[in-house]
Amino acid sequence: MTWWRKNRLALGALAVLLPVTAGVMSWSAWSGYRENQPSVPVPVAGGAVNYAGAIIGPAETTELDGADVGLPDNTRLLRVVLPVVPHDAAPATCQAPELWDRGGERRWSEQSSLVGAEPVTRTVACTDELGTYELTLDYVVPADATELSLAVLSASELPVFAEIPIISS
């Protein structure tokens, strides 16, 4: 009897189990990754969302003169004021929202410290204060960024996130 014939049952099991094992491991890694990525937006009602224990929004956007802070040509400086009304004493989120273009294809982080915004003590993330507060956020974006939204993330709520539309010229 040859070696192949003696071990045909083990070789058959190996031929089945190796691809199954690789598939299960890949699925497990991918699903774990997806659970920690913002992929399920909360419905927006009137420009505001009920997310992470608070009503967040609607956002007010103002375009500022970027030349005053030395921004390069073909960029814009957007200041977004975002009201947050917590339902309880816990803050909604401690991450500054990201600004997204076209559903997250391009993303920008809050830049008030880089553009020398005033006043320095303004709120850009959660606060320990009870009651309503406002986030005042500055974003430097390319001039061609027009379809914008704020992505508010809370680690305890992922993959659900709040995507608040921004009206920009």
XYZ file of N, CA, C and O in Angstrom:
676
model
N 0.835 -1.183 0.000
C 0.000 0.000 0.000
C 0.886 1.256 0.000
O 1.848 1.323 0.732
N 0.507 2.242 -0.784
C 1.315 3.447 -0.858
C 0.922 4.430 0.251
O -0.153 4.310 0.878
N 1.801 5.404 0.426
C 1.567 6.413 1.469
C 0.280 7.187 1.184
O -0.477 7.503 2.089
N 0.029 7.561 -0.065
C -1.168 8.320 -0.436
C -2.433 7.564 -0.094
O -3.402 8.136 0.392
N -2.401 6.267 -0.368
C -3.573 5.445 -0.112
C -3.809 5.302 1.390
O -4.951 5.351 1.854
N -2.738 5.116 2.174
C -2.879 4.977 3.635
C -3.436 6.250 4.278
O -4.156 6.181 5.273
N -3.083 7.393 3.734
C -3.451 8.674 4.372
C -4.557 9.434 3.636
O -4.743 10.619 3.863
N -5.281 8.745 2.773
C -6.295 9.442 1.977
C -7.399 10.069 2.835
O -7.880 11.148 2.530
N -7.804 9.432 3.908
C -8.848 10.010 4.761
C -8.335 11.291 5.428
O -9.034 12.312 5.443
N -7.125 11.264 5.956
C -6.549 12.456 6.590
C -6.325 13.566 5.568
O -6.576 14.753 5.840
N -5.870 13.214 4.368
C -5.669 14.216 3.322
C -6.989 14.829 2.873
O -7.081 16.031 2.620
N -8.027 14.034 2.792
C -9.358 14.552 2.441
C -9.872 15.510 3.501
O -10.426 16.569 3.189
N -9.689 15.140 4.775
C -10.113 16.019 5.868
C -9.329 17.326 5.838
O -9.890 18.416 6.046
N -8.040 17.233 5.573
C -7.193 18.418 5.486
C -7.631 19.322 4.335
O -7.692 20.544 4.478
N -7.983 18.724 3.191
C -8.428 19.500 2.036
C -9.729 20.245 2.326
O -9.974 21.318 1.790
N -10.568 19.699 3.196
C -11.815 20.365 3.559
C -11.593 21.359 4.690
O -12.088 22.493 4.657
N -10.841 20.986 5.712
C -10.699 21.814 6.909
C -9.828 23.061 6.712
O -10.085 24.086 7.337
N -8.810 22.996 5.869
C -7.962 24.169 5.663
C -8.747 25.353 5.088
O -8.686 26.452 5.648
N -9.498 25.198 4.011
C -10.274 26.345 3.512
C -11.362 26.804 4.488
O -11.623 27.999 4.626
N -11.987 25.867 5.170
C -13.020 26.243 6.147
C -12.399 27.052 7.279
O -12.935 28.083 7.699
N -11.257 26.625 7.785
C -10.570 27.347 8.864
C -10.169 28.744 8.414
O -10.355 29.721 9.138
N -9.596 28.848 7.217
C -9.209 30.157 6.688
C -10.429 31.065 6.543
O -10.376 32.259 6.869
N -11.543 30.531 6.074
C -12.761 31.322 5.926
C -13.308 31.801 7.258
O -13.696 32.961 7.397
N -13.330 30.926 8.253
C -13.838 31.301 9.578
C -12.947 32.366 10.210
O -13.435 33.349 10.778
N -11.646 32.216 10.086
C -10.727 33.202 10.660
C -10.873 34.555 9.960
O -10.874 35.599 10.613
N -11.005 34.557 8.650
C -11.180 35.805 7.905
C -12.495 36.477 8.277
O -12.545 37.690 8.495
N -13.560 35.707 8.348
C -14.853 36.270 8.716
C -14.808 36.866 10.120
O -15.323 37.950 10.364
N -14.169 36.171 11.056
C -14.078 36.661 12.428
C -13.307 37.977 12.493
O -13.729 38.922 13.161
N -12.186 38.054 11.796
C -11.386 39.282 11.800
C -12.152 40.425 11.141
O -12.161 41.553 11.640
N -12.800 40.166 10.023
C -13.527 41.203 9.309
C -14.725 41.701 10.111
O -14.979 42.895 10.185
N -15.464 40.795 10.725
C -16.635 41.234 11.492
C -16.209 42.028 12.724
O -16.870 42.989 13.096
N -15.097 41.659 13.353
C -14.579 42.444 14.477
C -14.168 43.840 14.052
O -14.407 44.824 14.755
N -13.566 43.945 12.891
C -13.184 45.250 12.346
C -14.428 46.087 12.063
O -14.490 47.260 12.428
N -15.431 45.509 11.424
C -16.645 46.242 11.061
C -17.427 46.717 12.285
O -18.070 47.759 12.235
N -17.364 45.962 13.382
C -18.068 46.366 14.593
C -17.491 47.635 15.192
O -18.167 48.329 15.948
N -16.237 47.957 14.890
C -15.579 49.130 15.456
C -15.415 50.258 14.449
O -14.625 51.166 14.671
N -16.134 50.207 13.337
C -16.090 51.248 12.317
C -17.472 51.871 12.171
O -18.475 51.172 12.233
N -17.532 53.187 11.971
C -18.845 53.815 11.764
C -19.446 53.387 10.436
O -18.931 53.719 9.382
N -20.505 52.600 10.488
C -21.109 52.099 9.256
C -22.637 52.169 9.246
O -23.250 51.940 8.210
N -23.251 52.490 10.384
C -24.716 52.539 10.466
C -25.127 53.930 10.964
O -25.064 54.195 12.167
N -25.532 54.835 10.052
C -25.905 56.187 10.500
C -27.255 56.210 11.208
O -28.152 55.454 10.873
N -27.357 57.086 12.203
C -28.610 57.310 12.918
C -29.485 58.218 12.051
O -28.973 59.169 11.453
N -30.785 57.972 11.978
C -31.647 58.858 11.185
C -31.629 60.298 11.715
O -31.650 60.526 12.924
N -31.583 61.249 10.796
C -31.570 62.671 11.137
C -32.998 63.194 11.051
O -33.717 62.899 10.100
N -33.405 63.969 12.052
C -34.737 64.589 12.052
C -34.569 66.082 12.311
O -34.148 66.474 13.398
N -34.822 66.901 11.309
C -34.708 68.351 11.474
C -33.287 68.815 11.689
O -33.056 69.818 12.357
N -32.319 68.077 11.185
C -30.921 68.454 11.330
C -30.285 67.984 12.620
O -29.105 68.214 12.851
N -31.050 67.330 13.496
C -30.526 66.843 14.773
C -30.695 65.332 14.856
O -31.486 64.735 14.123
N -29.926 64.713 15.752
C -30.017 63.270 15.955
C -30.073 62.967 17.447
O -29.573 63.721 18.275
N -30.699 61.858 17.768
C -30.714 61.338 19.129
C -29.664 60.236 19.167
O -29.881 59.149 18.626
N -28.515 60.517 19.800
C -27.380 59.600 19.726
C -26.569 59.653 21.012
O -26.312 60.732 21.547
N -26.148 58.517 21.483
C -25.242 58.379 22.632
C -25.724 59.158 23.854
O -24.951 59.807 24.537
N -27.013 59.099 24.106
C -27.554 59.738 25.307
C -27.737 61.237 25.192
O -27.752 61.927 26.204
N -27.861 61.770 23.976
C -28.028 63.212 23.811
C -28.725 63.517 22.486
O -28.714 62.713 21.568
N -29.305 64.704 22.446
C -29.782 65.270 21.179
C -28.638 66.140 20.675
O -28.195 67.057 21.360
N -28.148 65.831 19.467
C -26.997 66.534 18.910
C -27.428 67.223 17.625
O -27.947 66.589 16.720
N -27.192 68.545 17.564
C -27.510 69.315 16.368
C -28.739 70.161 16.575
O -29.294 70.195 17.665
N -29.178 70.848 15.542
C -28.591 70.970 14.211
C -27.343 71.851 14.232
O -27.175 72.691 15.111
N -26.495 71.654 13.248
C -25.228 72.369 13.166
C -25.391 73.695 12.443
O -26.146 73.793 11.488
N -24.692 74.719 12.941
C -24.623 76.018 12.269
C -23.218 76.175 11.722
O -22.244 76.018 12.450
N -23.095 76.498 10.427
C -21.788 76.605 9.793
C -21.554 78.021 9.304
O -22.434 78.643 8.721
N -20.329 78.512 9.548
C -19.905 79.815 9.069
C -18.581 79.638 8.352
O -17.690 78.957 8.867
N -18.458 80.235 7.180
C -17.177 80.197 6.479
C -16.383 81.437 6.867
O -16.857 82.563 6.729
N -15.162 81.218 7.386
C -14.299 82.307 7.827
C -13.228 82.577 6.781
O -12.956 81.743 5.914
N -12.592 83.729 6.887
C -11.520 84.088 5.956
C -10.245 83.361 6.360
O -9.641 83.670 7.382
N -9.854 82.378 5.565
C -8.665 81.591 5.855
C -7.369 82.365 5.699
O -6.342 82.015 6.284
N -7.387 83.457 4.927
C -6.172 84.259 4.740
C -5.736 84.894 6.053
O -4.537 85.116 6.276
N -6.694 85.168 6.953
C -6.359 85.776 8.248
C -5.484 84.864 9.100
O -4.741 85.338 9.957
N -5.589 83.570 8.901
C -4.794 82.617 9.696
C -3.732 81.918 8.847
O -3.132 80.947 9.277
N -3.509 82.413 7.640
C -2.434 81.896 6.803
C -2.710 80.586 6.100
O -1.782 79.815 5.840
N -3.969 80.331 5.760
C -4.282 79.096 5.043
C -3.858 79.206 3.581
O -3.879 80.286 2.998
N -3.484 78.079 2.978
C -3.095 78.125 1.560
C -4.283 78.395 0.655
O -5.446 78.253 1.049
N -3.975 78.775 -0.592
C -5.025 78.979 -1.592
C -5.786 77.674 -1.805
O -5.269 76.594 -1.562
N -6.997 77.799 -2.298
C -7.877 76.655 -2.592
C -8.262 75.857 -1.353
O -8.488 74.657 -1.427
N -8.287 76.523 -0.200
C -8.806 75.902 1.016
C -9.838 76.839 1.628
O -9.871 78.033 1.334
N -10.675 76.267 2.468
C -11.688 77.030 3.180
C -11.598 76.711 4.662
O -11.241 75.602 5.045
N -11.943 77.690 5.484
C -12.007 77.506 6.929
C -13.470 77.554 7.339
O -14.137 78.568 7.163
N -13.974 76.424 7.829
C -15.366 76.342 8.257
C -15.425 76.253 9.775
O -14.731 75.426 10.383
N -16.247 77.086 10.378
C -16.506 77.003 11.819
C -17.904 76.436 11.988
O -18.874 76.953 11.443
N -17.983 75.344 12.737
C -19.252 74.661 12.978
C -19.572 74.765 14.460
O -18.733 74.439 15.309
N -20.774 75.230 14.771
C -21.272 75.268 16.151
C -22.340 74.185 16.253
O -23.322 74.194 15.504
N -22.110 73.246 17.164
C -22.976 72.078 17.292
C -23.530 71.984 18.714
O -22.790 71.692 19.655
N -24.832 72.238 18.906
C -25.411 72.114 20.244
C -25.570 70.644 20.659
O -25.878 69.788 19.839
N -25.346 70.390 21.953
C -25.485 69.053 22.516
C -26.363 69.161 23.763
O -26.061 69.934 24.671
N -27.459 68.388 23.774
C -28.377 68.381 24.916
C -28.377 66.968 25.495
O -29.075 66.077 24.989
N -27.578 66.721 26.557
C -27.529 65.379 27.144
C -28.844 65.007 27.823
O -29.524 65.847 28.397
N -29.194 63.712 27.735
C -30.386 63.208 28.426
C -30.109 62.987 29.903
O -31.007 63.020 30.714
N -28.858 62.717 30.239
C -28.491 62.462 31.629
C -27.147 63.124 31.902
O -26.644 63.895 31.089
N -26.527 62.812 33.023
C -25.282 63.472 33.411
C -24.076 63.021 32.591
O -23.065 63.698 32.564
N -24.165 61.892 31.932
C -23.023 61.393 31.156
C -22.894 62.159 29.845
O -23.885 62.434 29.186
N -21.661 62.520 29.472
C -21.486 63.204 28.192
C -21.772 62.268 27.024
O -21.652 61.053 27.140
N -22.166 62.854 25.896
C -22.529 62.054 24.733
C -21.317 61.375 24.104
O -21.349 60.198 23.792
N -20.252 62.109 23.889
C -19.057 61.555 23.269
C -17.875 62.431 23.620
O -18.040 63.629 23.836
N -16.716 61.836 23.709
C -15.524 62.609 24.047
C -14.580 62.754 22.867
O -13.438 63.128 23.034
N -15.039 62.453 21.678
C -14.236 62.644 20.483
C -14.773 63.857 19.734
O -15.984 64.007 19.588
N -13.862 64.698 19.247
C -14.309 65.798 18.391
C -14.835 65.191 17.097
O -14.210 64.292 16.537
N -15.982 65.639 16.613
C -16.536 65.079 15.379
C -15.598 65.296 14.189
O -14.883 66.283 14.120
N -15.622 64.357 13.262
C -14.902 64.505 12.001
C -15.828 65.154 10.987
O -17.048 64.980 11.053
N -15.252 65.885 10.045
C -16.020 66.426 8.939
C -15.808 65.509 7.747
O -14.670 65.179 7.413
N -16.906 65.052 7.152
C -16.843 64.103 6.035
C -17.346 64.765 4.766
O -18.241 65.603 4.798
N -16.794 64.355 3.664
C -17.240 64.793 2.343
C -17.788 63.586 1.605
O -17.152 62.533 1.562
N -18.988 63.715 1.065
C -19.623 62.664 0.262
C -19.650 61.313 0.974
O -19.129 60.324 0.476
N -20.217 61.270 2.157
C -20.404 60.005 2.863
C -19.129 59.385 3.408
O -19.078 58.187 3.615
N -18.105 60.173 3.651
C -16.897 59.643 4.281
C -15.762 59.332 3.335
O -14.760 58.771 3.751
N -15.896 59.697 2.039
C -14.788 59.450 1.111
C -13.548 60.225 1.536
O -12.437 59.730 1.457
N -13.729 61.486 1.932
C -12.638 62.296 2.471
C -13.056 62.736 3.866
O -14.215 63.042 4.111
N -12.073 62.796 4.779
C -12.372 63.139 6.171
C -11.355 64.140 6.692
O -10.181 64.058 6.362
N -11.848 65.067 7.554
C -10.972 66.061 8.145
C -11.234 66.124 9.647
O -12.368 66.068 10.097
N -10.169 66.281 10.413
C -10.307 66.408 11.861
C -10.395 67.884 12.246
O -10.045 68.773 11.473
N -10.829 68.113 13.456
C -11.008 69.462 13.980
C -9.635 70.129 14.109
O -8.683 69.504 14.557
N -9.521 71.414 13.706
C -8.219 72.079 13.604
C -8.130 73.408 14.355
O -7.283 74.219 14.013
N -8.939 73.661 15.353
C -8.928 74.988 15.982
C -7.575 75.323 16.594
O -7.159 76.468 16.591
N -6.849 74.344 17.090
C -5.546 74.636 17.693
C -4.528 75.048 16.637
O -3.612 75.814 16.917
N -4.679 74.576 15.399
C -3.726 74.904 14.346
C -4.009 76.246 13.686
O -3.093 76.876 13.164
N -5.261 76.678 13.688
C -5.586 77.933 13.024
C -5.639 79.108 13.997
O -6.020 80.205 13.618
N -5.247 78.890 15.244
C -5.193 79.976 16.212
C -6.551 80.553 16.543
O -6.723 81.760 16.629
N -7.535 79.688 16.726
C -8.903 80.139 16.966
C -9.036 80.772 18.343
O -8.294 80.472 19.264
N -9.998 81.658 18.446
C -10.285 82.330 19.700
C -11.680 81.938 20.167
O -12.518 81.646 19.318
N -12.053 81.882 21.394
C -11.114 81.833 22.518
C -10.524 80.435 22.650
O -11.095 79.461 22.183
N -9.380 80.331 23.282
C -8.663 79.067 23.391
C -9.430 78.057 24.242
O -9.320 76.862 24.048
N -10.247 78.534 25.164
C -10.925 77.643 26.107
C -12.252 77.110 25.600
O -13.009 76.542 26.362
N -12.552 77.260 24.341
C -13.859 76.792 23.868
C -13.930 75.271 23.833
O -12.920 74.584 23.830
N -15.129 74.745 23.756
C -15.372 73.306 23.841
C -15.316 72.672 22.451
O -16.027 73.095 21.553
N -14.447 71.657 22.288
C -14.360 70.931 21.026
C -14.700 69.449 21.192
O -14.778 68.722 20.220
N -14.875 68.999 22.430
C -15.270 67.611 22.698
C -16.197 67.642 23.906
O -16.667 68.699 24.289
N -16.441 66.504 24.536
C -17.420 66.462 25.632
C -16.967 67.334 26.799
O -15.815 67.709 26.917
N -17.911 67.635 27.654
C -17.635 68.446 28.827
C -18.287 67.792 30.040
O -19.242 67.033 29.906
N -17.768 68.081 31.216
C -18.352 67.545 32.449
C -19.517 68.391 32.942
O -20.191 68.030 33.901
N -19.743 69.525 32.296
C -20.841 70.390 32.707
C -22.175 69.684 32.474
O -22.350 68.967 31.505
N -23.095 69.903 33.389
C -24.431 69.356 33.224
C -25.240 70.280 32.331
O -25.034 71.487 32.318
N -26.155 69.730 31.596
C -27.023 70.537 30.761
C -26.470 70.736 29.363
O -25.478 70.138 28.955
N -27.129 71.619 28.631
C -26.805 71.876 27.235
C -25.457 72.570 27.108
O -25.121 73.443 27.899
N -24.686 72.172 26.107
C -23.450 72.873 25.775
C -23.287 72.863 24.265
O -24.011 72.201 23.550
N -22.338 73.671 23.784
C -22.083 73.757 22.350
C -20.639 73.402 22.063
O -19.733 73.812 22.795
N -20.442 72.642 20.999
C -19.110 72.399 20.484
C -18.843 73.454 19.418
O -19.703 73.707 18.572
N -17.680 74.085 19.468
C -17.275 75.050 18.450
C -16.050 74.478 17.770
O -14.998 74.324 18.386
N -16.197 74.138 16.497
C -15.208 73.347 15.776
C -14.773 74.058 14.500
O -15.599 74.590 13.774
N -13.461 74.056 14.231
C -12.927 74.634 12.999
C -12.354 73.524 12.136
O -11.636 72.650 12.629
N -12.651 73.583 10.851
C -12.156 72.601 9.887
C -11.554 73.326 8.696
O -12.155 74.280 8.179
N -10.405 72.864 8.262
C -9.775 73.366 7.043
C -10.037 72.324 5.973
O -9.626 71.169 6.109
N -10.745 72.748 4.915
C -11.145 71.811 3.858
C -10.747 72.366 2.494
O -10.607 73.574 2.330
N -10.580 71.495 1.497
C -10.319 71.980 0.141
C -11.512 72.765 -0.385
O -12.651 72.553 0.034
N -11.246 73.657 -1.321
C -12.309 74.493 -1.879
C -13.380 73.669 -2.580
O -14.541 74.082 -2.646
N -13.038 72.483 -3.080
C -14.018 71.677 -3.811
C -14.884 70.805 -2.906
O -15.761 70.094 -3.379
N -14.689 70.846 -1.608
C -15.504 70.055 -0.673
C -16.827 70.770 -0.443
O -16.864 71.831 0.166
N -17.910 70.192 -0.946
C -19.212 70.867 -0.848
C -20.281 70.039 -0.146
O -21.065 70.581 0.599
N -20.334 68.748 -0.376
C -21.346 67.903 0.260
C -20.779 67.398 1.581
O -20.156 66.347 1.649
N -21.006 68.156 2.649
C -20.340 67.892 3.923
C -21.312 67.410 4.986
O -22.492 67.761 4.986
N -20.783 66.626 5.919
C -21.542 66.207 7.093
C -20.575 65.989 8.251
O -19.402 65.698 8.045
N -21.085 66.181 9.456
C -20.303 65.910 10.661
C -20.574 64.479 11.088
O -21.723 64.059 11.155
N -19.520 63.746 11.398
C -19.656 62.382 11.906
C -19.324 62.396 13.389
O -18.181 62.628 13.780
N -20.341 62.194 14.214
C -20.165 62.145 15.670
C -20.079 60.679 16.063
O -20.992 59.899 15.778
N -18.968 60.319 16.714
C -18.727 58.923 17.072
C -18.670 58.762 18.580
O -18.145 59.607 19.284
N -19.198 57.654 19.049
C -19.087 57.263 20.447
C -18.669 55.795 20.462
O -19.341 54.954 19.856
N -17.558 55.496 21.112
C -17.027 54.126 21.116
C -18.050 53.119 21.622
O -18.112 51.989 21.132
N -18.887 53.515 22.563
C -19.871 52.581 23.119
C -21.036 52.326 22.162
O -21.791 51.381 22.356
N -21.195 53.148 21.131
C -22.317 53.015 20.209
C -21.944 52.387 18.862
O -22.827 52.060 18.078
N -20.642 52.295 18.556
C -20.223 51.778 17.246
C -20.769 50.386 17.012
O -20.892 49.611 17.947
N -21.169 50.073 15.801
C -20.942 50.731 14.517
C -21.940 51.839 14.198
O -21.859 52.455 13.148
N -22.867 52.133 15.096
C -23.838 53.205 14.877
C -23.140 54.547 15.126
O -22.349 54.679 16.072
N -23.402 55.525 14.266
C -22.835 56.860 14.425
C -23.841 57.894 13.967
O -24.815 57.568 13.288
N -23.594 59.134 14.363
C -24.475 60.243 13.964
C -23.819 61.000 12.827
O -22.703 61.470 12.962
N -24.510 61.088 11.694
C -24.025 61.865 10.550
C -24.957 63.049 10.360
O -26.094 62.903 9.914
N -24.454 64.239 10.724
C -25.263 65.449 10.710
C -24.909 66.276 9.480
O -23.740 66.633 9.299
N -25.870 66.568 8.620
C -25.563 67.332 7.404
C -25.118 68.753 7.718
O -25.611 69.375 8.644
N -24.171 69.244 6.914
C -23.655 70.601 7.031
C -24.009 71.326 5.741
O -23.736 70.834 4.654
N -24.591 72.500 5.880
C -24.905 73.294 4.697
C -23.737 74.226 4.466
O -23.379 75.031 5.321
N -23.114 74.072 3.307
C -21.931 74.840 2.975
C -22.060 75.323 1.543
O -22.611 74.645 0.684
N -21.507 76.512 1.269
C -21.580 77.044 -0.097
C -20.523 76.433 -0.982
O -19.561 75.891 -0.559
